[in-house]
Coordinates of N, CA and C in Angstrom, one line a residue:
S1327 N 0.6 -1.0 0.0 CA -0.3 -0.1 0.3 C 1.1 1.3 0.2
S1328 N 0.1 2.5 -0.9 CA 1.5 3.3 -1.2 C 0.6 4.1 0.4
G1329 N 2.0 5.1 0.1 CA 1.0 6.8 2.1 C 1.1 6.1 2.9
I1330 N 1.2 6.7 3.7 CA 1.3 6.7 5.4 C -0.2 6.8 6.1
N1331 N 0.0 5.1 6.4 CA -1.0 5.0 7.0 C -1.5 6.0 8.2
A1332 N -2.6 6.2 8.6 CA -2.5 7.2 9.9 C -2.5 6.9 11.5
E1333 N -1.8 6.1 11.3 CA -1.3 5.7 12.9 C 0.2 5.7 12.3
Y1334 N 1.0 5.3 11.4 CA 2.0 6.4 11.3 C 2.3 8.0 11.8
G1335 N 1.0 7.8 10.4 CA 1.3 9.1 10.8 C 0.6 10.4 12.4
S1336 N 0.1 9.4 13.0 CA -0.2 10.2 14.3 C 0.9 9.9 15.3
S1337 N 1.7 9.4 15.4 CA 2.6 8.6 16.3 C 3.6 9.7 15.7
V1338 N 4.2 10.1 14.3 CA 4.5 11.0 13.9 C 5.1 12.2 14.6
T1339 N 3.2 12.2 14.4 CA 2.8 13.8 15.0 C 3.0 14.1 16.7
T1340 N 2.5 13.2 16.8 CA 2.7 13.4 18.3 C 4.2 12.5 19.0
C1341 N 4.4 12.7 17.8 CA 6.4 12.6 18.3 C 6.9 14.1 17.4
L1342 N 6.2 14.4 16.9 CA 6.8 15.7 16.7 C 6.1 16.9 18.3
V1343 N 5.5 16.5 18.5 CA 4.7 17.8 20.1 C 5.1 17.5 20.8
I1344 N 5.5 16.3 20.9 CA 6.6 16.1 22.4 C 8.0 16.6 22.2
H1345 N 8.3 16.5 20.8 CA 9.6 17.1 21.2 C 10.0 18.7 20.6
E1346 N 8.6 19.8 20.2 CA 8.7 21.0 19.7 C 8.3 21.3 21.9
A1347 N 7.6 19.9 22.7 CA 7.3 20.5 24.0 C 8.9 20.9 24.3
L1348 N 9.6 19.1 24.7 CA 10.4 18.8 25.3 C 11.9 20.1 24.8
G1349 N 11.6 21.3 23.7 CA 12.5 22.4 23.2 C 11.7 24.1 24.2
F1350 N 10.3 23.2 24.2 CA 10.4 24.7 24.9 C 10.8 25.0 25.7
S1351 N 10.8 23.8 27.1 CA 11.3 23.5 28.2 C 12.2 23.7 28.7
V1352 N 13.7 23.1 27.4 CA 15.1 23.4 27.8 C 15.2 25.1 27.1
L1353 N 14.8 25.5 26.4 CA 14.5 27.2 25.8 C 14.2 27.9 27.6
F1354 N 13.2 27.7 27.6 CA 12.7 28.4 28.9 C 13.9 27.8 31.0
G1355 N 13.2 26.0 30.6 CA 14.3 26.3 31.5 C 16.2 26.8 31.7
S1356 N 16.6 27.2 30.4 CA 17.4 27.3 30.8 C 17.6 28.5 30.8
W1357 N 16.6 29.3 31.1 CA 16.6 30.9 30.8 C 16.2 31.3 31.9
A1358 N 15.3 30.0 32.4 CA 15.6 30.2 34.5 C 16.8 30.5 35.0
V1359 N 17.8 29.5 34.1 CA 18.9 28.6 35.9 C 19.4 30.6 35.7
F1360 N 19.7 30.0 34.3 CA 21.2 31.3 34.0 C 20.5 32.5 35.0
Y1361 N 19.2 33.3 34.7 CA 18.2 33.6 35.8 C 18.9 34.3 36.8
Q1362 N 19.1 33.0 38.0 CA 19.2 32.2 38.4 C 20.4 32.2 38.9
L1363 N 21.0 32.1 38.5 CA 22.8 32.0 38.2 C 23.4 33.3 38.1
L1364 N 22.8 34.7 37.7 CA 23.1 35.8 37.4 C 23.5 36.1 38.7
T1365 N 22.9 36.1 40.2 CA 21.5 36.5 41.6 C 23.7 36.3 42.4
L1366 N 23.9 35.2 41.6 CA 25.7 35.1 42.0 C 26.7 36.4 41.5
P1367 N 27.2 36.5 43.2 CA 27.7 37.5 43.0 C 28.6 37.3 42.4
A1368 N 29.6 36.2 42.0 CA 30.8 36.2 40.6 C 30.8 36.5 39.7
L1369 N 28.9 36.6 39.6 CA 28.3 36.0 38.2 C 27.8 37.4 37.5
S1370 N 27.0 37.7 38.8 CA 26.5 39.8 38.6 C 27.2 40.9 38.8
R1371 N 29.0 40.2 38.3 CA 30.2 42.1 38.5 C 29.4 42.4 36.7
P1372 N 29.1 40.9 36.5 CA 29.4 41.7 34.1 C 28.1 42.3 34.7
L1373 N 27.2 42.5 34.7 CA 25.6 42.7 34.9 C 26.1 44.6 35.4
T1374 N 26.8 44.7 37.0 CA 27.4 45.4 37.2 C 28.0 47.0 36.3
R1375 N 29.3 46.2 35.8 CA 29.9 46.8 34.5 C 29.0 47.3 33.4
L1376 N 28.4 46.2 32.8 CA 26.7 46.8 31.9 C 26.5 48.0 32.2
T1377 N 25.7 48.3 33.3 CA 25.2 49.3 34.0 C 26.3 51.1 33.5
E1378 N 27.9 50.4 33.5 CA 28.4 52.1 33.4 C 29.0 52.2 32.3
H1379 N 28.9 51.1 31.1 CA 28.4 51.8 30.3 C 28.7 52.2 29.9
P1380 N 29.1 54.2 28.7 CA 28.2 55.0 28.2 C 26.9 54.6 27.3
S1381 N 26.8 53.5 27.2 CA 25.2 53.3 26.0 C 24.7 52.3 26.4
Y1382 N 24.6 52.2 28.1 CA 23.8 51.8 29.2 C 22.0 51.7 28.6
N1383 N 22.0 53.0 29.3 CA 20.5 54.2 29.1 C 19.8 53.8 27.7
G1384 N 20.4 53.6 25.9 CA 20.3 53.5 24.5 C 19.8 52.5 25.3
K1385 N 20.3 51.0 25.4 CA 20.4 49.9 24.8 C 19.4 49.6 26.1
K1386 N 19.6 49.9 27.5 CA 18.1 48.2 27.6 C 17.1 50.0 27.8
Q1387 N 16.2 51.6 27.3 CA 15.3 51.3 26.5 C 15.8 50.7 25.8
W1388 N 15.9 50.1 24.3 CA 15.8 49.7 23.1 C 15.6 48.1 23.6
I1389 N 15.6 47.2 24.8 CA 15.3 46.2 25.0 C 14.0 45.9 25.8
E1390 N 14.0 47.8 26.7 CA 12.4 47.4 27.6 C 10.9 47.1 26.5
T1391 N 12.2 48.3 25.1 CA 10.0 48.0 24.3 C 9.8 46.9 23.7
R1392 N 11.0 46.1 23.1 CA 10.8 44.9 23.5 C 10.5 44.2 23.9
L1393 N 9.8 44.0 25.4 CA 10.2 43.1 26.2 C 8.0 42.5 25.7
P1394 N 7.8 41.9 25.5 CA 5.9 41.8 26.2 C 6.0 42.6 27.3
S1395 N 4.9 42.8 26.9 CA 3.6 44.0 28.5 C 4.0 43.6 30.0
S1396 N 3.6 41.4 29.5 CA 3.9 41.2 31.3 C 5.4 41.0 31.7
L1397 N 6.9 40.8 31.7 CA 7.2 41.6 31.5 C 8.6 43.2 31.2
Q1398 N 7.3 43.9 31.4 CA 8.1 45.1 31.5 C 8.3 45.8 33.1
R1399 N 7.3 44.8 33.7 CA 7.3 44.9 35.1 C 8.7 45.1 35.9
L1400 N 9.5 44.0 35.3 CA 10.7 43.5 35.6 C 11.4 44.2 36.8
K1401 N 11.6 44.6 37.6 CA 12.9 45.9 37.9 C 14.1 45.1 37.2
N1402 N 14.7 44.3 36.8 CA 15.6 43.9 36.0 C 15.7 42.9 34.4
S1403 N 16.1 44.3 33.2 CA 15.2 43.4 32.4 C 17.2 43.2 31.7
E1404 N 17.7 43.6 31.8 CA 19.6 43.7 32.3 C 19.8 42.1 32.5
R1405 N 18.7 42.1 33.7 CA 19.5 40.4 33.9 C 18.6 39.4 33.2
L1406 N 17.5 40.2 32.8 CA 16.8 38.8 31.8 C 17.3 38.7 31.1
A1407 N 17.8 40.5 29.7 CA 18.4 40.5 28.2 C 19.4 39.1 28.9
V1408 N 20.2 39.5 29.7 CA 22.0 39.3 29.3 C 21.8 37.6 29.6
S1409 N 20.3 36.8 30.7 CA 20.3 35.6 31.3 C 20.0 34.5 29.8
F1410 N 18.6 35.1 28.8 CA 18.4 34.7 27.8 C 19.4 34.6 26.9
G1411 N 20.7 35.9 26.3 CA 21.7 35.7 25.6 C 23.0 34.0 26.1
L1412 N 22.8 34.2 27.5 CA 24.1 33.0 27.9 C 23.1 31.7 27.7
S1413 N 21.1 32.2 28.0 CA 20.6 30.7 27.4 C 21.4 29.9 26.3
V1414 N 21.4 31.9 25.3 CA 21.0 30.5 23.6 C 22.7 30.5 23.6
V1415 N 24.1 30.9 24.3 CA 24.7 30.3 23.7 C 25.0 29.2 24.6
G1416 N 24.5 29.1 26.1 CA 24.6 27.5 26.6 C 23.8 26.5 26.2
R1417 N 22.6 26.5 25.0 CA 22.3 25.9 24.2 C 22.8 25.7 23.0
K1418 N 23.2 26.8 21.9 CA 24.0 26.1 21.0 C 25.4 25.5 21.6
A1419 N 25.9 25.4 22.7 CA 27.3 24.4 23.3 C 26.6 22.9 23.9
A1420 N 25.5 23.0 23.9 CA 24.9 21.6 24.5 C 23.9 20.9 23.5
S1421 N 24.4 21.5 21.4 CA 23.4 21.0 21.3 C 24.3 19.5 20.4
P1422 N 25.4 19.7 20.7 CA 25.1 18.2 20.4 C 25.0 16.6 21.4
V1423 N 24.9 17.7 22.5 CA 23.8 16.4 23.0 C 22.8 16.5 22.9
L1424 N 22.0 18.1 22.7 CA 20.6 17.8 23.6 C 20.1 18.0 22.5
I1425 N 19.5 18.2 20.9 CA 19.4 17.3 20.2 C 19.3 15.8 20.0
P1426 N 19.9 15.7 20.0 CA 20.2 13.1 19.9 C 19.0 13.2 21.3
L1427 N 19.3 13.6 22.2 CA 18.7 13.8 23.5 C 17.0 14.0 23.8
K1428 N 16.6 15.2 22.8 CA 15.2 15.0 22.2 C 14.4 14.0 22.0
L1429 N 15.1 13.6 20.3 CA 15.3 12.9 18.8 C 14.2 11.7 20.0
T1430 N 15.2 11.0 20.8 CA 15.6 9.3 22.0 C 14.5 9.8 22.9
L1431 N 14.4 11.2 22.8 CA 13.1 10.3 23.9 C 11.4 11.5 24.1
A1432 N 11.6 12.1 22.5 CA 10.4 12.3 22.2 C 9.7 10.8 22.0
V1433 N 10.4 10.2 20.5 CA 10.4 8.5 20.4 C 10.3 6.9 21.1
Y1434 N 11.6 7.5 22.2 CA 10.8 6.7 24.0 C 9.4 7.9 24.2
L1435 N 8.3 8.2 24.8 CA 8.1 8.8 24.6 C 6.6 9.0 23.9
T1436 N 7.0 8.8 22.5 CA 5.1 8.3 22.3 C 5.4 7.1 22.1
Q1437 N 5.5 5.6 21.8 CA 5.5 4.7 22.4 C 5.4 4.1 23.5
K1438 N 5.3 5.0 24.4 CA 5.4 4.7 25.8 C 4.0 4.9 25.3
L1439 N 3.2 6.1 24.9 CA 1.9 6.8 24.8 C 0.8 5.6 23.6
L1440 N 1.7 5.5 23.2 CA 0.4 4.4 21.8 C 0.6 3.4 22.6
R1441 N 1.9 2.6 22.5 CA 0.9 1.5 23.8 C 0.1 0.9 24.9
T1442 N 0.2 2.8 26.1 CA -0.8 3.1 26.9 C -1.9 2.8 26.0
R1443 N -2.3 3.4 24.9 CA -2.9 4.5 23.3 C -3.6 2.7 23.7
A1444 N -3.0 2.1 22.8 CA -3.5 0.5 23.0 C -4.6 -0.8 23.6
E1445 N -3.5 -0.6 25.0 CA -4.0 -1.6 26.2 C -5.4 -0.8 26.7

């Protein structure tokens, strides 16, 4: 028979949804971890130096105008922006491990979910 049967298409869709959910979890989880890490004294020094830079006020306004309204109430937009940048770099550095891990976990969870449905 040609084409993709309904069960296979369903499992691929389920696998993709799980993979994307894992991706968003890694994105927001790493952002939160770096946000908290920036409270450590050794890591907060670069933020202090950042505020002393001559172009600081212009950059801060640029960042704050691009934040969603729900995040604009946060007092420390520099920490939010720097932690996001660090999380991007961290995720890119970890991508040789993260991507295969997410794919493997997505396939495993899809198989487990489909087995549970079949029972």
